[in-house]
């Protein structure tokens, strides 16, 4: 859908242009932080943005400019946003990159322009950074470690030899890959048996269908690991329809509000909270610290990841 | 007089020609060409000889076989029988491209230009020049176009202009330039003047004379005898798929040509008796009625009475179909008045015309008259669905019986009323179209070419249906290019030209000559030799 | 496009039936393909032909079937509706808002159903009226609507999944009747109604006519505009129904639901033998088309093929089905 992309990019450019026009030349000396997010159609980033807005109001010592995109794969909009921020001369750019490679060159330009850049949520590709001569720390959660927390919770309940399946996220997405590896780590360590691993493209309805069908072919499975909560919801519904809620355990990831009733009545064993709401705010804090003179962060600054279960 | 060779001699000559080349002065020799489309015999023995560097006219009524002949010459159709010699060698073009390659080009009546491309792109379209890198060579393309346009004296056209910005006349001339750009030996102009003004026509003929001077043979297809006599060397008359005669222009006359075109058929067709009924009240009255394309203020005026069949004759482009479409509310009417039973009426859509009791048997059966993919019964009921439905629910039995009743009334021959309309022959398809309107019991029926593509037997049946309807008091307005048809059917005939009534002919004075004279009148004035 | 090269060559009013191999093939072509698939999966997998799995397939086919029935109307008149997937999300979000109102369970559910159906119908009216009034290609108008509806769904829901619906509503989503999911019965009734409208009413007759020759219908004195609007309206209406089924089945309404659903619906219609250029086709074909897609998705997972293989095979089957149908249509033409 090229047209949509272009239109979105155009709209975004326009929005930024007006924003610049309205902000009176950044007269006060508050630092300006440009926040580049992924798809705001995704609840996770929507929450993140709200967290950042609240953070801005709370601290009150900086100006936040946020840009989101229309879909997960809309790399062009992000690149345009970074370039526009460079033109506007913001003090810091805090970015959750949509593509771990494509964003490296524009970010390098930003750094060369003297802008503090903080990479959060998804790590930029090490090799791409090396090739471009960019030294940039990553502030973000450990998706693999988080998934392992959920996987371990399931392994503990099932015990050795428990049969499980994985419902994956989008093939090709970095976080989907990390979470799958985390689940696989738990399976290996806990001595579980992986029966099948399939994608449901992060989608509730598709997860419902896929889980139902896998269950038909493999009625003896005991646990299901879903790479996000939207899919976990679809899985839980599939188990309900099949009358298997009691004997099959489900874990998810993200801790979205919609799963809280499922956690409390046990339909969902556990999920993982990576504190998305605070993630952007934390990254902004680091950026402001660097602006204030602190040393630049190095390597991977891990943000907290916690297992959430129904047991209080 | 140079009448076409008899069959025997032409065959013997052909045998010789296969072995010995370049004996005949003829560049192209067509012998005993036959072409069948299914059961329809479009060509039943056409012979034609073209000399190098002559302008040869091809005339004949609609359906005489001119288009089919041209399509065979340009490789669109393959003949069923007969052969063609080009320079004494057998000429069997594999397709239009091959025909062009062999030097035979045609400029069609309907344009083949791409309107949004420039003149030079259009002219080079068949063989785009390329640079060494394989890219489009625009300079070369423009240069070629300039040369091609200059060659026919079109100095005032910008080769970079998109074609749609040019007038029709210029487009026609660009087609000719394109055709001439590759080495043409024979250039066929298919009714090139149908859409041109007098001045543009003059210019075209100047160009034709120039082409001829270069040794190119020009075949000129036209309805306008005045143009034929002013510009051609010889003329071949086709009638009903046969060559009637080839004559030198200097020894013939327009009247003689018309007689050749019409033939003896006239007498036979006239033999069918027409029982004249006393016409009733005025059903439809037009006063200075003009549609968008109508150039003259006076427009068209006439009265159509119940029980009367009024014919509309005229050449292609005279405004016959447009008149019917205007009456039926399809095309907007720009001035003038229409009275329906004495009350002023203007129909904003076919729906309103239908409500006032008018039906329209269109010329184009396939797109406008029928829904070919639907059942015969569904086609019959299409304009009268309220008669076979209740609260929007179809009553299939009622629909079938309606179709059955009308079908047997019209002697419809079909495999079954649930079969698709496309399964029917042309004549039976036309009966379905008529049945569709009869299902509404219309009091006025407009018919555009009611028997086009219909075989002789079905034609007679359709005539009988129409006469029968007239007796029942239906008023009919019939447009037809087939003069015998109008002569057979009508009580009166109006002859149109340029969206104006050229004259009215009462039944006593019917003759093809009289109609053609009126149809050609305006153009013939002052040009007759 | 070659109108003849289309399948389930059902024209309205195919009255008298002469029994012949050809006529069987003509009516049942795609059905045979479906039977073949069923046989293949029954032999190769253990669980395919079990009561439970059949229930599952029926559930999984439901949403696509509902959307495809609406799509049939639009494609029959030579149009296309790319917006149904987004419309489903919009309807679901609107209904989700309605069902969360504190007005008592029965009232909330009725309001939700009404809201979903109204939203879908209204967008359908817009799709139809805009493309018919200005004679614009429905492809581009509905592509625009795709974005409008998706944006509206995200805006209204603030990009958040709406959840926790009354248990009565949820029960409807998983209820079965002798093993047949109730939601599927709803879809089946919708298909039956559509079949009736298309074959037994004046309106249906005009839709077939429109797809074949708009001019012929207009010259026969019918209002082409309203027929077109109605076809798109029906398509929008089915998006509303599909949204309700989606919500009842999954107990959430997500603003990002239904991405790509329009393509599945179009595929079902075309596999079912409806001509993409309009004028020919049937709801029965659409039903079978939806089943082919559903059975394939289910069977390939049961076979244990990898996701990527599954995707490829699905694509190949769609292409092959249409090619076979081309030859079948040719062969059965008298």
PDB file of N, CA, C and O in Angstrom, chain B residues 325 328 330 350-351 354 362 367-371 373-375 377-378 381-383 385 389 392-394 396 399-400 415-416 418 420 437, chain C residues 3-4 9 11-16 18 196 199-203 205-206 208-209 212-213 215-223 280 333:
ATOM      1  N   UNK B 325     -32.465   8.680 -29.632  1.00  0.00           N
ATOM      2  CA  UNK B 325     -31.967   8.739 -28.256  1.00  0.00           C
ATOM      3  C   UNK B 325     -32.459   9.989 -27.538  1.00  0.00           C
ATOM      4  O   UNK B 325     -32.760   9.962 -26.355  1.00  0.00           O
ATOM      5  N   UNK B 328     -36.089   9.465 -26.542  1.00  0.00           N
ATOM      6  CA  UNK B 328     -36.248   8.473 -25.480  1.00  0.00           C
ATOM      7  C   UNK B 328     -35.643   8.934 -24.144  1.00  0.00           C
ATOM      8  O   UNK B 328     -35.682   8.221 -23.159  1.00  0.00           O
ATOM      9  N   UNK B 330     -32.446   9.603 -23.443  1.00  0.00           N
ATOM     10  CA  UNK B 330     -31.101   9.115 -23.117  1.00  0.00           C
ATOM     11  C   UNK B 330     -30.117  10.269 -23.203  1.00  0.00           C
ATOM     12  O   UNK B 330     -29.321  10.490 -22.306  1.00  0.00           O
ATOM     13  N   UNK B 350     -34.810   7.405 -19.673  1.00  0.00           N
ATOM     14  CA  UNK B 350     -35.609   6.397 -20.369  1.00  0.00           C
ATOM     15  C   UNK B 350     -36.824   5.979 -19.535  1.00  0.00           C
ATOM     16  O   UNK B 350     -37.885   5.688 -20.085  1.00  0.00           O
ATOM     17  N   UNK B 351     -36.638   5.991 -18.228  1.00  0.00           N
ATOM     18  CA  UNK B 351     -37.715   5.578 -17.331  1.00  0.00           C
ATOM     19  C   UNK B 351     -38.983   6.382 -17.611  1.00  0.00           C
ATOM     20  O   UNK B 351     -40.091   5.841 -17.692  1.00  0.00           O
ATOM     21  N   UNK B 354     -40.509   5.559 -20.991  1.00  0.00           N
ATOM     22  CA  UNK B 354     -41.191   4.267 -20.930  1.00  0.00           C
ATOM     23  C   UNK B 354     -42.553   4.433 -20.256  1.00  0.00           C
ATOM     24  O   UNK B 354     -43.559   3.878 -20.702  1.00  0.00           O
ATOM     25  N   UNK B 362     -33.120  -0.734 -29.705  1.00  0.00           N
ATOM     26  CA  UNK B 362     -31.874  -0.046 -30.050  1.00  0.00           C
ATOM     27  C   UNK B 362     -31.117  -0.754 -31.159  1.00  0.00           C
ATOM     28  O   UNK B 362     -31.347  -1.931 -31.443  1.00  0.00           O
ATOM     29  N   UNK B 367     -25.182  -4.742 -26.462  1.00  0.00           N
ATOM     30  CA  UNK B 367     -24.903  -3.966 -25.254  1.00  0.00           C
ATOM     31  C   UNK B 367     -26.128  -3.259 -24.700  1.00  0.00           C
ATOM     32  O   UNK B 367     -26.247  -3.052 -23.509  1.00  0.00           O
ATOM     33  N   UNK B 368     -27.015  -2.851 -25.588  1.00  0.00           N
ATOM     34  CA  UNK B 368     -28.122  -2.022 -25.123  1.00  0.00           C
ATOM     35  C   UNK B 368     -29.460  -2.740 -25.136  1.00  0.00           C
ATOM     36  O   UNK B 368     -30.326  -2.460 -24.329  1.00  0.00           O
ATOM     37  N   UNK B 369     -29.605  -3.654 -26.077  1.00  0.00           N
ATOM     38  CA  UNK B 369     -30.910  -4.272 -26.244  1.00  0.00           C
ATOM     39  C   UNK B 369     -31.113  -5.473 -25.345  1.00  0.00           C
ATOM     40  O   UNK B 369     -32.157  -5.636 -24.738  1.00  0.00           O
ATOM     41  N   UNK B 370     -30.075  -6.288 -25.262  1.00  0.00           N
ATOM     42  CA  UNK B 370     -30.223  -7.555 -24.554  1.00  0.00           C
ATOM     43  C   UNK B 370     -29.197  -7.685 -23.444  1.00  0.00           C
ATOM     44  O   UNK B 370     -28.161  -7.035 -23.463  1.00  0.00           O
ATOM     45  N   UNK B 371     -29.497  -8.558 -22.507  1.00  0.00           N
ATOM     46  CA  UNK B 371     -28.482  -9.002 -21.565  1.00  0.00           C
ATOM     47  C   UNK B 371     -28.198 -10.433 -21.970  1.00  0.00           C
ATOM     48  O   UNK B 371     -28.907 -11.358 -21.614  1.00  0.00           O
ATOM     49  N   UNK B 373     -26.217 -12.773 -21.382  1.00  0.00           N
ATOM     50  CA  UNK B 373     -25.942 -13.866 -20.466  1.00  0.00           C
ATOM     51  C   UNK B 373     -27.173 -14.306 -19.682  1.00  0.00           C
ATOM     52  O   UNK B 373     -27.117 -15.276 -18.957  1.00  0.00           O
ATOM     53  N   UNK B 374     -28.256 -13.559 -19.789  1.00  0.00           N
ATOM     54  CA  UNK B 374     -29.432 -13.917 -19.003  1.00  0.00           C
ATOM     55  C   UNK B 374     -30.418 -14.695 -19.873  1.00  0.00           C
ATOM     56  O   UNK B 374     -30.345 -14.690 -21.091  1.00  0.00           O
ATOM     57  N   UNK B 375     -31.327 -15.369 -19.188  1.00  0.00           N
ATOM     58  CA  UNK B 375     -32.286 -16.218 -19.879  1.00  0.00           C
ATOM     59  C   UNK B 375     -33.174 -15.392 -20.803  1.00  0.00           C
ATOM     60  O   UNK B 375     -33.357 -14.189 -20.606  1.00  0.00           O
ATOM     61  N   UNK B 377     -36.364 -15.550 -21.112  1.00  0.00           N
ATOM     62  CA  UNK B 377     -37.532 -15.056 -20.371  1.00  0.00           C
ATOM     63  C   UNK B 377     -37.175 -13.827 -19.546  1.00  0.00           C
ATOM     64  O   UNK B 377     -37.954 -12.879 -19.445  1.00  0.00           O
ATOM     65  N   UNK B 378     -35.956 -13.837 -18.977  1.00  0.00           N
ATOM     66  CA  UNK B 378     -35.533 -12.701 -18.157  1.00  0.00           C
ATOM     67  C   UNK B 378     -35.358 -11.464 -19.015  1.00  0.00           C
ATOM     68  O   UNK B 378     -35.616 -10.341 -18.580  1.00  0.00           O
ATOM     69  N   UNK B 381     -38.855  -9.990 -19.889  1.00  0.00           N
ATOM     70  CA  UNK B 381     -39.564  -9.305 -18.807  1.00  0.00           C
ATOM     71  C   UNK B 381     -38.818  -8.084 -18.282  1.00  0.00           C
ATOM     72  O   UNK B 381     -39.322  -7.375 -17.421  1.00  0.00           O
ATOM     73  N   UNK B 382     -37.629  -7.823 -18.827  1.00  0.00           N
ATOM     74  CA  UNK B 382     -36.747  -6.812 -18.219  1.00  0.00           C
ATOM     75  C   UNK B 382     -37.389  -5.430 -18.107  1.00  0.00           C
ATOM     76  O   UNK B 382     -37.176  -4.716 -17.122  1.00  0.00           O
ATOM     77  N   UNK B 383     -38.166  -5.036 -19.113  1.00  0.00           N
ATOM     78  CA  UNK B 383     -38.752  -3.691 -19.060  1.00  0.00           C
ATOM     79  C   UNK B 383     -40.124  -3.710 -18.397  1.00  0.00           C
ATOM     80  O   UNK B 383     -40.736  -2.673 -18.184  1.00  0.00           O
ATOM     81  N   UNK B 385     -40.917  -5.687 -15.450  1.00  0.00           N
ATOM     82  CA  UNK B 385     -40.771  -6.560 -14.281  1.00  0.00           C
ATOM     83  C   UNK B 385     -41.943  -6.422 -13.314  1.00  0.00           C
ATOM     84  O   UNK B 385     -42.297  -7.364 -12.622  1.00  0.00           O
ATOM     85  N   UNK B 389     -44.110  -9.514 -11.121  1.00  0.00           N
ATOM     86  CA  UNK B 389     -43.656  -9.562  -9.738  1.00  0.00           C
ATOM     87  C   UNK B 389     -44.706  -8.935  -8.834  1.00  0.00           C
ATOM     88  O   UNK B 389     -45.580  -8.189  -9.277  1.00  0.00           O
ATOM     89  N   UNK B 392     -41.985  -6.847  -5.219  1.00  0.00           N
ATOM     90  CA  UNK B 392     -40.565  -7.062  -5.460  1.00  0.00           C
ATOM     91  C   UNK B 392     -40.163  -8.516  -5.609  1.00  0.00           C
ATOM     92  O   UNK B 392     -39.017  -8.803  -5.898  1.00  0.00           O
ATOM     93  N   UNK B 393     -41.102  -9.437  -5.405  1.00  0.00           N
ATOM     94  CA  UNK B 393     -40.778 -10.851  -5.574  1.00  0.00           C
ATOM     95  C   UNK B 393     -41.183 -11.298  -6.963  1.00  0.00           C
ATOM     96  O   UNK B 393     -42.302 -11.053  -7.404  1.00  0.00           O
ATOM     97  N   UNK B 394     -40.253 -11.947  -7.638  1.00  0.00           N
ATOM     98  CA  UNK B 394     -40.547 -12.396  -8.991  1.00  0.00           C
ATOM     99  C   UNK B 394     -41.477 -13.603  -8.965  1.00  0.00           C
ATOM    100  O   UNK B 394     -41.336 -14.480  -8.131  1.00  0.00           O
ATOM    101  N   UNK B 396     -41.988 -16.516 -11.198  1.00  0.00           N
ATOM    102  CA  UNK B 396     -41.348 -17.119 -12.365  1.00  0.00           C
ATOM    103  C   UNK B 396     -42.355 -17.707 -13.336  1.00  0.00           C
ATOM    104  O   UNK B 396     -42.137 -17.699 -14.540  1.00  0.00           O
ATOM    105  N   UNK B 399     -43.613 -14.959 -15.347  1.00  0.00           N
ATOM    106  CA  UNK B 399     -42.576 -14.527 -16.278  1.00  0.00           C
ATOM    107  C   UNK B 399     -42.488 -15.471 -17.469  1.00  0.00           C
ATOM    108  O   UNK B 399     -42.439 -15.055 -18.620  1.00  0.00           O
ATOM    109  N   UNK B 400     -42.519 -16.766 -17.162  1.00  0.00           N
ATOM    110  CA  UNK B 400     -42.455 -17.755 -18.235  1.00  0.00           C
ATOM    111  C   UNK B 400     -43.649 -17.638 -19.159  1.00  0.00           C
ATOM    112  O   UNK B 400     -43.523 -17.709 -20.379  1.00  0.00           O
ATOM    113  N   UNK B 415     -34.276 -22.892 -27.961  1.00  0.00           N
ATOM    114  CA  UNK B 415     -34.168 -24.200 -27.339  1.00  0.00           C
ATOM    115  C   UNK B 415     -35.039 -24.295 -26.091  1.00  0.00           C
ATOM    116  O   UNK B 415     -35.456 -25.348 -25.683  1.00  0.00           O
ATOM    117  N   UNK B 416     -35.298 -23.167 -25.484  1.00  0.00           N
ATOM    118  CA  UNK B 416     -36.104 -23.115 -24.269  1.00  0.00           C
ATOM    119  C   UNK B 416     -36.010 -21.709 -23.734  1.00  0.00           C
ATOM    120  O   UNK B 416     -34.997 -21.029 -23.923  1.00  0.00           O
ATOM    121  N   UNK B 418     -35.557 -20.703 -20.903  1.00  0.00           N
ATOM    122  CA  UNK B 418     -34.563 -20.516 -19.845  1.00  0.00           C
ATOM    123  C   UNK B 418     -33.162 -20.482 -20.400  1.00  0.00           C
ATOM    124  O   UNK B 418     -32.208 -20.244 -19.677  1.00  0.00           O
ATOM    125  N   UNK B 420     -29.944 -19.042 -22.419  1.00  0.00           N
ATOM    126  CA  UNK B 420     -29.431 -17.681 -22.505  1.00  0.00           C
ATOM    127  C   UNK B 420     -29.785 -17.045 -23.836  1.00  0.00           C
ATOM    128  O   UNK B 420     -29.854 -17.719 -24.865  1.00  0.00           O
ATOM    129  N   UNK B 437     -40.249  -5.042 -25.414  1.00  0.00           N
ATOM    130  CA  UNK B 437     -41.066  -3.820 -25.429  1.00  0.00           C
ATOM    131  C   UNK B 437     -42.544  -4.136 -25.559  1.00  0.00           C
ATOM    132  O   UNK B 437     -43.377  -3.453 -24.959  1.00  0.00           O
TER     133      UNK B 437
ATOM    134  N   UNK C   3     -16.125 -13.071 -19.984  1.00  0.00           N
ATOM    135  CA  UNK C   3     -17.221 -13.389 -19.073  1.00  0.00           C
ATOM    136  C   UNK C   3     -17.502 -14.884 -19.067  1.00  0.00           C
ATOM    137  O   UNK C   3     -17.924 -15.446 -18.076  1.00  0.00           O
ATOM    138  N   UNK C   4     -17.213 -15.505 -20.186  1.00  0.00           N
ATOM    139  CA  UNK C   4     -17.512 -16.936 -20.272  1.00  0.00           C
ATOM    140  C   UNK C   4     -16.595 -17.745 -19.363  1.00  0.00           C
ATOM    141  O   UNK C   4     -16.918 -18.830 -18.951  1.00  0.00           O
ATOM    142  N   UNK C   9     -21.593 -21.197 -13.531  1.00  0.00           N
ATOM    143  CA  UNK C   9     -22.172 -20.275 -14.485  1.00  0.00           C
ATOM    144  C   UNK C   9     -23.662 -20.171 -14.270  1.00  0.00           C
ATOM    145  O   UNK C   9     -24.450 -20.481 -15.131  1.00  0.00           O
ATOM    146  N   UNK C  11     -26.923 -18.412 -14.159  1.00  0.00           N
ATOM    147  CA  UNK C  11     -27.623 -17.205 -14.536  1.00  0.00           C
ATOM    148  C   UNK C  11     -28.934 -17.265 -13.796  1.00  0.00           C
ATOM    149  O   UNK C  11     -29.398 -18.340 -13.463  1.00  0.00           O
ATOM    150  N   UNK C  12     -29.516 -16.110 -13.529  1.00  0.00           N
ATOM    151  CA  UNK C  12     -30.801 -16.174 -12.867  1.00  0.00           C
ATOM    152  C   UNK C  12     -31.724 -16.942 -13.787  1.00  0.00           C
ATOM    153  O   UNK C  12     -31.571 -16.879 -15.008  1.00  0.00           O
ATOM    154  N   UNK C  13     -32.649 -17.638 -13.200  1.00  0.00           N
ATOM    155  CA  UNK C  13     -33.633 -18.247 -14.021  1.00  0.00           C
ATOM    156  C   UNK C  13     -33.042 -19.349 -14.849  1.00  0.00           C
ATOM    157  O   UNK C  13     -32.988 -19.276 -16.064  1.00  0.00           O
ATOM    158  N   UNK C  14     -32.507 -20.322 -14.223  1.00  0.00           N
ATOM    159  CA  UNK C  14     -32.105 -21.498 -14.992  1.00  0.00           C
ATOM    160  C   UNK C  14     -33.173 -22.524 -14.706  1.00  0.00           C
ATOM    161  O   UNK C  14     -33.061 -23.322 -13.805  1.00  0.00           O
ATOM    162  N   UNK C  15     -34.224 -22.419 -15.428  1.00  0.00           N
ATOM    163  CA  UNK C  15     -35.426 -23.173 -15.097  1.00  0.00           C
ATOM    164  C   UNK C  15     -35.316 -24.650 -15.380  1.00  0.00           C
ATOM    165  O   UNK C  15     -34.825 -25.418 -14.574  1.00  0.00           O
ATOM    166  N   UNK C  16     -35.720 -25.065 -16.552  1.00  0.00           N
ATOM    167  CA  UNK C  16     -35.749 -26.463 -16.892  1.00  0.00           C
ATOM    168  C   UNK C  16     -34.377 -27.100 -16.792  1.00  0.00           C
ATOM    169  O   UNK C  16     -33.411 -26.574 -17.300  1.00  0.00           O
ATOM    170  N   UNK C  18     -31.980 -30.189 -17.746  1.00  0.00           N
ATOM    171  CA  UNK C  18     -31.795 -31.432 -18.481  1.00  0.00           C
ATOM    172  C   UNK C  18     -30.660 -32.153 -17.792  1.00  0.00           C
ATOM    173  O   UNK C  18     -29.595 -31.587 -17.613  1.00  0.00           O
ATOM    174  N   UNK C 196     -32.051 -16.082  -1.982  1.00  0.00           N
ATOM    175  CA  UNK C 196     -33.444 -15.771  -2.312  1.00  0.00           C
ATOM    176  C   UNK C 196     -33.544 -14.408  -3.003  1.00  0.00           C
ATOM    177  O   UNK C 196     -34.190 -14.258  -4.039  1.00  0.00           O
ATOM    178  N   UNK C 199     -32.085 -14.532  -6.590  1.00  0.00           N
ATOM    179  CA  UNK C 199     -32.726 -15.341  -7.633  1.00  0.00           C
ATOM    180  C   UNK C 199     -34.227 -15.126  -7.719  1.00  0.00           C
ATOM    181  O   UNK C 199     -34.826 -15.441  -8.737  1.00  0.00           O
ATOM    182  N   UNK C 200     -34.828 -14.588  -6.666  1.00  0.00           N
ATOM    183  CA  UNK C 200     -36.290 -14.562  -6.667  1.00  0.00           C
ATOM    184  C   UNK C 200     -36.883 -13.152  -6.670  1.00  0.00           C
ATOM    185  O   UNK C 200     -38.087 -13.005  -6.675  1.00  0.00           O
ATOM    186  N   UNK C 201     -36.033 -12.136  -6.590  1.00  0.00           N
ATOM    187  CA  UNK C 201     -36.612 -10.796  -6.533  1.00  0.00           C
ATOM    188  C   UNK C 201     -36.223  -9.969  -7.746  1.00  0.00           C
ATOM    189  O   UNK C 201     -35.248 -10.272  -8.439  1.00  0.00           O
ATOM    190  N   UNK C 202     -37.015  -8.955  -7.970  1.00  0.00           N
ATOM    191  CA  UNK C 202     -36.752  -8.020  -9.061  1.00  0.00           C
ATOM    192  C   UNK C 202     -35.382  -7.383  -8.868  1.00  0.00           C
ATOM    193  O   UNK C 202     -34.583  -7.252  -9.800  1.00  0.00           O
ATOM    194  N   UNK C 203     -35.093  -7.016  -7.616  1.00  0.00           N
ATOM    195  CA  UNK C 203     -33.820  -6.388  -7.298  1.00  0.00           C
ATOM    196  C   UNK C 203     -32.637  -7.279  -7.702  1.00  0.00           C
ATOM    197  O   UNK C 203     -31.694  -6.836  -8.357  1.00  0.00           O
ATOM    198  N   UNK C 205     -32.610  -9.665  -9.874  1.00  0.00           N
ATOM    199  CA  UNK C 205     -32.580  -9.744 -11.317  1.00  0.00           C
ATOM    200  C   UNK C 205     -31.839  -8.547 -11.910  1.00  0.00           C
ATOM    201  O   UNK C 205     -31.003  -8.681 -12.805  1.00  0.00           O
ATOM    202  N   UNK C 206     -32.129  -7.368 -11.359  1.00  0.00           N
ATOM    203  CA  UNK C 206     -31.500  -6.158 -11.884  1.00  0.00           C
ATOM    204  C   UNK C 206     -29.996  -6.158 -11.601  1.00  0.00           C
ATOM    205  O   UNK C 206     -29.217  -5.660 -12.410  1.00  0.00           O
ATOM    206  N   UNK C 208     -27.971  -8.776 -11.526  1.00  0.00           N
ATOM    207  CA  UNK C 208     -27.352  -9.591 -12.571  1.00  0.00           C
ATOM    208  C   UNK C 208     -27.304  -8.807 -13.878  1.00  0.00           C
ATOM    209  O   UNK C 208     -26.306  -8.811 -14.587  1.00  0.00           O
ATOM    210  N   UNK C 209     -28.420  -8.126 -14.179  1.00  0.00           N
ATOM    211  CA  UNK C 209     -28.482  -7.348 -15.411  1.00  0.00           C
ATOM    212  C   UNK C 209     -27.412  -6.269 -15.425  1.00  0.00           C
ATOM    213  O   UNK C 209     -26.710  -6.093 -16.426  1.00  0.00           O
ATOM    214  N   UNK C 212     -23.999  -7.393 -16.266  1.00  0.00           N
ATOM    215  CA  UNK C 212     -23.834  -7.760 -17.667  1.00  0.00           C
ATOM    216  C   UNK C 212     -23.845  -6.555 -18.578  1.00  0.00           C
ATOM    217  O   UNK C 212     -23.001  -6.401 -19.436  1.00  0.00           O
ATOM    218  N   UNK C 213     -24.844  -5.720 -18.426  1.00  0.00           N
ATOM    219  CA  UNK C 213     -24.964  -4.576 -19.310  1.00  0.00           C
ATOM    220  C   UNK C 213     -25.761  -3.488 -18.615  1.00  0.00           C
ATOM    221  O   UNK C 213     -26.979  -3.511 -18.580  1.00  0.00           O
ATOM    222  N   UNK C 215     -26.151  -0.515 -19.513  1.00  0.00           N
ATOM    223  CA  UNK C 215     -26.928   0.286 -20.454  1.00  0.00           C
ATOM    224  C   UNK C 215     -28.282  -0.378 -20.736  1.00  0.00           C
ATOM    225  O   UNK C 215     -29.302   0.295 -20.792  1.00  0.00           O
ATOM    226  N   UNK C 216     -28.261  -1.691 -20.900  1.00  0.00           N
ATOM    227  CA  UNK C 216     -29.513  -2.384 -21.195  1.00  0.00           C
ATOM    228  C   UNK C 216     -30.500  -2.202 -20.049  1.00  0.00           C
ATOM    229  O   UNK C 216     -31.698  -2.017 -20.259  1.00  0.00           O
ATOM    230  N   UNK C 217     -29.993  -2.240 -18.823  1.00  0.00           N
ATOM    231  CA  UNK C 217     -30.872  -2.089 -17.661  1.00  0.00           C
ATOM    232  C   UNK C 217     -31.427  -0.660 -17.606  1.00  0.00           C
ATOM    233  O   UNK C 217     -32.606  -0.437 -17.361  1.00  0.00           O
ATOM    234  N   UNK C 218     -30.554   0.290 -17.883  1.00  0.00           N
ATOM    235  CA  UNK C 218     -30.994   1.686 -17.844  1.00  0.00           C
ATOM    236  C   UNK C 218     -32.032   1.953 -18.935  1.00  0.00           C
ATOM    237  O   UNK C 218     -33.053   2.598 -18.700  1.00  0.00           O
ATOM    238  N   UNK C 219     -31.768   1.432 -20.117  1.00  0.00           N
ATOM    239  CA  UNK C 219     -32.693   1.673 -21.225  1.00  0.00           C
ATOM    240  C   UNK C 219     -34.013   0.941 -21.025  1.00  0.00           C
ATOM    241  O   UNK C 219     -34.995   1.242 -21.685  1.00  0.00           O
ATOM    242  N   UNK C 220     -34.014  -0.057 -20.141  1.00  0.00           N
ATOM    243  CA  UNK C 220     -35.278  -0.731 -19.847  1.00  0.00           C
ATOM    244  C   UNK C 220     -36.038   0.016 -18.751  1.00  0.00           C
ATOM    245  O   UNK C 220     -37.047  -0.469 -18.245  1.00  0.00           O
ATOM    246  N   UNK C 221     -35.532   1.171 -18.380  1.00  0.00           N
ATOM    247  CA  UNK C 221     -36.285   2.039 -17.485  1.00  0.00           C
ATOM    248  C   UNK C 221     -36.049   1.819 -16.010  1.00  0.00           C
ATOM    249  O   UNK C 221     -36.894   2.171 -15.200  1.00  0.00           O
ATOM    250  N   UNK C 222     -34.910   1.239 -15.642  1.00  0.00           N
ATOM    251  CA  UNK C 222     -34.658   0.993 -14.232  1.00  0.00           C
ATOM    252  C   UNK C 222     -33.626   1.974 -13.684  1.00  0.00           C
ATOM    253  O   UNK C 222     -32.795   2.479 -14.425  1.00  0.00           O
ATOM    254  N   UNK C 223     -33.701   2.205 -12.363  1.00  0.00           N
ATOM    255  CA  UNK C 223     -32.754   3.127 -11.744  1.00  0.00           C
ATOM    256  C   UNK C 223     -31.475   2.400 -11.376  1.00  0.00           C
ATOM    257  O   UNK C 223     -31.422   1.624 -10.430  1.00  0.00           O
ATOM    258  N   UNK C 280     -22.276 -12.638 -13.430  1.00  0.00           N
ATOM    259  CA  UNK C 280     -22.430 -14.075 -13.294  1.00  0.00           C
ATOM    260  C   UNK C 280     -21.936 -14.536 -11.955  1.00  0.00           C
ATOM    261  O   UNK C 280     -20.894 -14.082 -11.491  1.00  0.00           O
ATOM    262  N   UNK C 333     -19.861 -25.236 -21.723  1.00  0.00           N
ATOM    263  CA  UNK C 333     -20.615 -24.347 -22.604  1.00  0.00           C
ATOM    264  C   UNK C 333     -21.126 -25.124 -23.797  1.00  0.00           C
ATOM    265  O   UNK C 333     -20.412 -25.863 -24.440  1.00  0.00           O
TER     266      UNK C 333
END
